[in-house]
Amino acid sequence: MHMKSAPHLLTEDRPEYERILDDALRHAHERPDLAAVGERLNAVQLRTMALDATALITATAATEYEHYVKARQELRGPAEEAGEDSGVGPGTGRQNRSGAGIGAVITVLAPVLAGTAAFIFLLAGYLLKLLSPPPSFASTMVTAGWFFAAVMAAAILAAAVGLLITALRNGSASQPSEDAEDELPEDVARAREAWRHALLERGILPFLRDALADPEAGRASRTPHRSANRIPKIGYSSPDFTSPDEGPAAGPRPTFTSPDFTSPDFGGPEHEPD
């Protein structure tokens, strides 16, 4: 994994980032610098803003996170190689899956085949016994039918025991995955703890302090028609609108006058036009 700049937060680590953020908000009132939570911005609003700024916050702990990711990859790499060297490679896995598939087929088909054989032999045997005189092999067919019935019962019991063992094995196998965090090597655990501490102290807490100290965020959160999911980011300011009359660029307005209508030069009879 080549990291030329601050590494992006991987998907598997995002729940851990949200957990650290939620823990910081949950204990915000224990810190004097975060005691203003709930006055202008509540915990839900701060959480939304912090999630929107995930890239900026995680960049403050980029060095620790890169070290943690590399240590975790080094841990996973040898484990996979050891599995291949110990014979648990792709070929062995296919053989194991093939063996498990054959066993499952036998477990399913054995009761069905035995039950079918038992039904056929018992039906044929008892029908032959109804004849007079019955053939000599009628009793043999009835005995074979009861034998296959016993095989069917044993196969069903074996299948039930196999399912129980498989369920117990899967349950015990899933238990270590829940406690895998406590079983990490010491170097990986130290790298993870260093990333958590840096993320909290250099990223999340300063972001929350800046958000609480920003008056614009506080006024935006009190605007009735804005929801918590639409809180503007820190540092945002609305554009400055001015009226047309203000500013040196305002020029003179055009004026309009009504046209000057005058009557023609017309007089009485004594004034005749030339």
Coordinates of C-alpha atoms in Angstrom, one line a residue:
M1 CA 0.0 0.0 0.0
H2 CA 1.7 3.2 -1.1
M3 CA 0.7 6.4 0.7
K4 CA 2.1 9.5 -0.9
S5 CA -0.2 11.7 1.1
A6 CA -2.5 11.4 4.1
P7 CA -4.1 8.0 3.9
H8 CA -7.9 7.9 3.6
L9 CA -9.8 6.2 6.3
L10 CA -10.5 2.6 5.3
T11 CA -14.0 1.3 5.5
E12 CA -13.2 -1.2 8.2
D13 CA -11.9 1.6 10.4
R14 CA -14.8 4.0 10.0
P15 CA -16.9 2.4 12.8
E16 CA -13.9 2.9 15.1
Y17 CA -13.8 6.6 14.2
E18 CA -17.5 7.0 14.9
R19 CA -17.1 5.2 18.2
I20 CA -14.3 7.6 19.3
L21 CA -16.5 10.5 18.2
D22 CA -19.5 9.3 20.1
D23 CA -17.4 8.6 23.2
A24 CA -16.0 12.2 23.1
L25 CA -19.5 13.6 22.8
R26 CA -20.9 11.4 25.5
H27 CA -18.2 12.7 28.0
A28 CA -18.1 16.3 26.6
H29 CA -19.5 17.8 29.9
E30 CA -16.5 16.4 31.8
R31 CA -14.2 18.7 29.8
P32 CA -14.4 22.4 30.5
D33 CA -13.6 23.3 26.9
L34 CA -16.6 21.3 25.7
A35 CA -19.1 22.3 28.5
A36 CA -21.0 24.5 26.0
V37 CA -22.4 21.4 24.2
G38 CA -26.2 21.8 24.1
E39 CA -26.3 25.6 24.3
R40 CA -25.8 26.6 20.7
L41 CA -25.1 23.2 19.2
N42 CA -26.3 19.9 20.6
A43 CA -24.5 16.5 20.3
V44 CA -26.4 15.4 17.2
Q45 CA -25.5 18.6 15.3
L46 CA -21.8 18.3 16.3
R47 CA -21.8 14.6 15.3
T48 CA -23.2 15.4 11.9
M49 CA -20.6 18.2 11.4
A50 CA -17.8 15.9 12.4
L51 CA -18.9 13.1 10.1
D52 CA -19.0 15.6 7.2
A53 CA -15.5 16.6 8.1
T54 CA -14.1 13.1 8.5
A55 CA -11.3 13.6 6.0
L56 CA -10.1 16.8 7.6
I57 CA -10.2 15.3 11.1
T58 CA -8.5 12.0 10.3
A59 CA -5.8 13.9 8.4
T60 CA -4.5 15.2 11.8
A61 CA -3.5 11.7 12.8
A62 CA -2.3 10.6 9.3
T63 CA 1.1 9.5 10.5
E64 CA -0.2 7.3 13.3
Y65 CA -2.9 5.8 11.1
E66 CA -0.3 5.0 8.4
H67 CA 1.8 3.2 10.9
Y68 CA -1.2 1.3 12.3
V69 CA -2.3 0.2 8.8
K70 CA 1.2 -1.0 7.9
A71 CA 1.5 -3.0 11.2
R72 CA -1.9 -4.6 10.6
Q73 CA -1.0 -5.5 7.0
E74 CA 2.3 -7.1 8.2
L75 CA 0.3 -9.1 10.7
R76 CA -2.2 -10.4 8.1
G77 CA 0.5 -11.1 5.5
P78 CA 2.5 -13.8 7.4
A79 CA -0.7 -15.4 8.7
E80 CA -1.9 -16.0 5.2
E81 CA 1.5 -17.2 4.0
A82 CA 1.7 -19.6 7.0
G83 CA -1.6 -21.0 6.1
E84 CA -0.4 -21.8 2.6
D85 CA 3.0 -23.2 3.8
S86 CA 1.3 -25.5 6.3
G87 CA -0.7 -27.2 3.6
V88 CA -3.9 -25.1 3.9
G89 CA -3.4 -23.7 0.4
P90 CA -5.8 -23.4 -2.4
G91 CA -5.4 -27.0 -3.5
T92 CA -5.8 -28.3 0.1
G93 CA -8.8 -26.1 0.6
R94 CA -10.5 -27.5 -2.5
Q95 CA -9.7 -31.1 -1.3
N96 CA -11.2 -30.3 2.1
R97 CA -14.3 -28.7 0.5
S98 CA -14.6 -31.7 -1.8
G99 CA -14.4 -34.2 1.1
A100 CA -16.9 -32.2 3.1
G101 CA -19.2 -32.2 0.0
I102 CA -19.0 -36.0 -0.4
G103 CA -19.7 -36.5 3.3
A104 CA -22.7 -34.2 3.1
V105 CA -24.1 -36.0 0.1
I106 CA -23.7 -39.4 1.8
T107 CA -25.3 -38.1 4.9
V108 CA -28.3 -36.9 3.0
L109 CA -28.7 -39.8 0.6
A110 CA -28.1 -42.7 3.0
P111 CA -31.4 -42.3 4.9
V112 CA -33.3 -41.8 1.6
L113 CA -31.8 -44.8 -0.1
A114 CA -32.2 -47.0 3.0
G115 CA -35.7 -45.9 3.5
T116 CA -36.6 -46.6 -0.1
A117 CA -35.1 -50.1 0.0
A118 CA -36.8 -50.9 3.3
F119 CA -40.2 -49.8 1.8
I120 CA -39.7 -51.9 -1.3
F121 CA -38.5 -55.1 0.5
L122 CA -41.1 -54.9 3.2
L123 CA -44.0 -54.3 0.7
A124 CA -42.9 -57.1 -1.6
G125 CA -42.2 -59.5 1.3
Y126 CA -45.5 -59.0 3.0
L127 CA -47.4 -59.2 -0.4
L128 CA -45.6 -62.5 -1.2
K129 CA -46.6 -63.9 2.2
L130 CA -50.2 -63.4 1.3
L131 CA -49.9 -66.0 -1.4
S132 CA -50.8 -69.6 -0.7
P133 CA -48.4 -71.1 -0.3
P134 CA -46.0 -68.2 0.2
P135 CA -42.7 -68.5 -1.6
S136 CA -39.6 -69.4 0.5
F137 CA -37.8 -66.1 -0.1
A138 CA -40.7 -64.0 1.2
S139 CA -39.4 -64.1 4.7
T140 CA -35.9 -63.2 3.4
M141 CA -37.3 -60.1 1.8
V142 CA -39.1 -59.0 4.9
T143 CA -35.9 -59.5 6.9
A144 CA -34.0 -57.4 4.4
G145 CA -36.7 -54.7 4.6
W146 CA -36.3 -54.5 8.4
F147 CA -32.5 -54.4 8.0
F148 CA -32.7 -51.4 5.7
A149 CA -35.2 -49.7 8.0
A150 CA -32.6 -50.1 10.8
V151 CA -30.0 -48.6 8.5
M152 CA -32.3 -45.7 7.7
A153 CA -32.8 -45.0 11.5
A154 CA -29.0 -45.2 12.1
A155 CA -28.3 -42.8 9.2
I156 CA -30.9 -40.3 10.5
L157 CA -29.3 -40.4 13.9
A158 CA -25.8 -40.0 12.5
A159 CA -27.0 -37.0 10.4
A160 CA -28.5 -35.4 13.5
V161 CA -25.3 -35.9 15.5
G162 CA -23.2 -34.5 12.6
L163 CA -25.4 -31.3 12.5
L164 CA -25.0 -30.8 16.2
I165 CA -21.2 -31.2 16.1
T166 CA -21.0 -28.8 13.2
A167 CA -23.2 -26.2 15.0
L168 CA -21.0 -26.5 18.1
R169 CA -17.8 -26.2 16.1
N170 CA -19.0 -23.1 14.2
G171 CA -20.1 -21.5 17.5
S172 CA -16.7 -22.1 19.0
A173 CA -14.9 -20.8 15.9
S174 CA -16.9 -17.6 15.9
Q175 CA -15.9 -16.8 19.5
P176 CA -12.3 -15.8 18.8
S177 CA -13.4 -13.4 16.1
E178 CA -15.3 -11.4 18.7
D179 CA -12.3 -11.3 21.0
A180 CA -9.8 -10.7 18.2
E181 CA -9.2 -7.2 19.3
D182 CA -7.8 -8.4 22.6
E183 CA -5.6 -11.0 20.9
L184 CA -3.6 -8.5 18.7
P185 CA 0.2 -8.5 18.9
E186 CA 1.7 -5.9 21.1
D187 CA 3.1 -3.8 18.3
V188 CA -0.2 -3.6 16.5
A189 CA -2.1 -2.8 19.7
R190 CA 0.3 0.0 20.4
A191 CA 0.0 1.4 16.9
R192 CA -3.8 1.3 17.1
E193 CA -3.9 3.0 20.5
A194 CA -1.5 5.7 19.3
W195 CA -3.8 6.4 16.3
R196 CA -6.9 6.5 18.6
H197 CA -5.2 9.0 21.0
A198 CA -3.9 11.2 18.2
L199 CA -7.3 11.2 16.4
L200 CA -9.0 12.2 19.6
E201 CA -6.6 14.8 20.9
R202 CA -5.5 16.4 17.6
G203 CA -8.6 15.9 15.5
I204 CA -11.9 15.4 17.2
L205 CA -11.6 17.5 20.3
P206 CA -10.1 20.6 18.5
F207 CA -12.9 20.3 15.8
L208 CA -15.6 20.2 18.5
R209 CA -14.0 23.2 20.3
D210 CA -13.9 25.2 17.1
A211 CA -17.4 24.4 16.2
L212 CA -18.7 25.5 19.7
A213 CA -16.7 28.7 19.5
D214 CA -17.9 29.7 16.0
P215 CA -20.8 32.1 16.3
E216 CA -21.9 31.5 12.7
A217 CA -22.5 27.8 13.5
G218 CA -24.5 28.8 16.5
R219 CA -26.8 31.2 14.7
A220 CA -27.3 28.8 11.8
S221 CA -28.3 26.1 14.3
R222 CA -31.0 28.3 15.8
T223 CA -32.6 29.2 12.5
P224 CA -36.0 27.6 12.6
H225 CA -36.2 26.4 9.0
R226 CA -32.8 24.6 9.1
S227 CA -32.5 21.1 10.4
A228 CA -29.5 19.5 12.1
N229 CA -28.4 17.8 8.9
R230 CA -28.1 21.2 7.1
I231 CA -25.8 22.9 9.5
P232 CA -23.3 25.0 7.5
K233 CA -19.7 24.1 7.7
I234 CA -17.4 26.1 10.0
G235 CA -16.1 29.3 8.4
Y236 CA -19.0 29.7 6.0
S237 CA -20.4 33.2 5.7
S238 CA -23.3 34.4 3.6
P239 CA -22.6 36.7 0.7
D240 CA -22.8 40.5 1.2
F241 CA -25.7 41.9 -0.7
T242 CA -26.1 45.7 -1.1
S243 CA -28.8 47.8 -2.5
P244 CA -28.4 49.4 -5.9
D245 CA -28.1 52.9 -4.4
E246 CA -25.0 52.0 -2.4
G247 CA -21.4 52.1 -3.6
P248 CA -19.5 54.3 -5.9
A249 CA -20.5 52.4 -8.9
A250 CA -24.1 53.6 -8.7
G251 CA -24.7 55.9 -11.6
P252 CA -27.3 58.6 -12.2
R253 CA -30.8 57.3 -12.9
P254 CA -32.4 58.4 -16.3
T255 CA -35.2 60.9 -16.1
F256 CA -38.2 61.0 -18.2
T257 CA -40.4 64.1 -19.0
S258 CA -43.7 64.3 -20.7
P259 CA -43.7 65.7 -24.3
D260 CA -44.5 69.4 -24.6
F261 CA -47.7 69.7 -26.6
T262 CA -48.6 73.2 -27.8
S263 CA -51.6 74.4 -29.7
P264 CA -51.1 75.6 -33.3
D265 CA -50.8 79.2 -34.1
F266 CA -54.4 79.8 -34.6
G267 CA -56.3 83.0 -33.8
G268 CA -59.5 84.7 -34.6
P269 CA -60.9 85.8 -38.0
E270 CA -58.6 88.7 -38.0
H271 CA -55.6 86.5 -38.0
E272 CA -55.5 84.8 -41.3
P273 CA -52.7 82.7 -42.1
D274 CA -50.3 83.9 -44.7

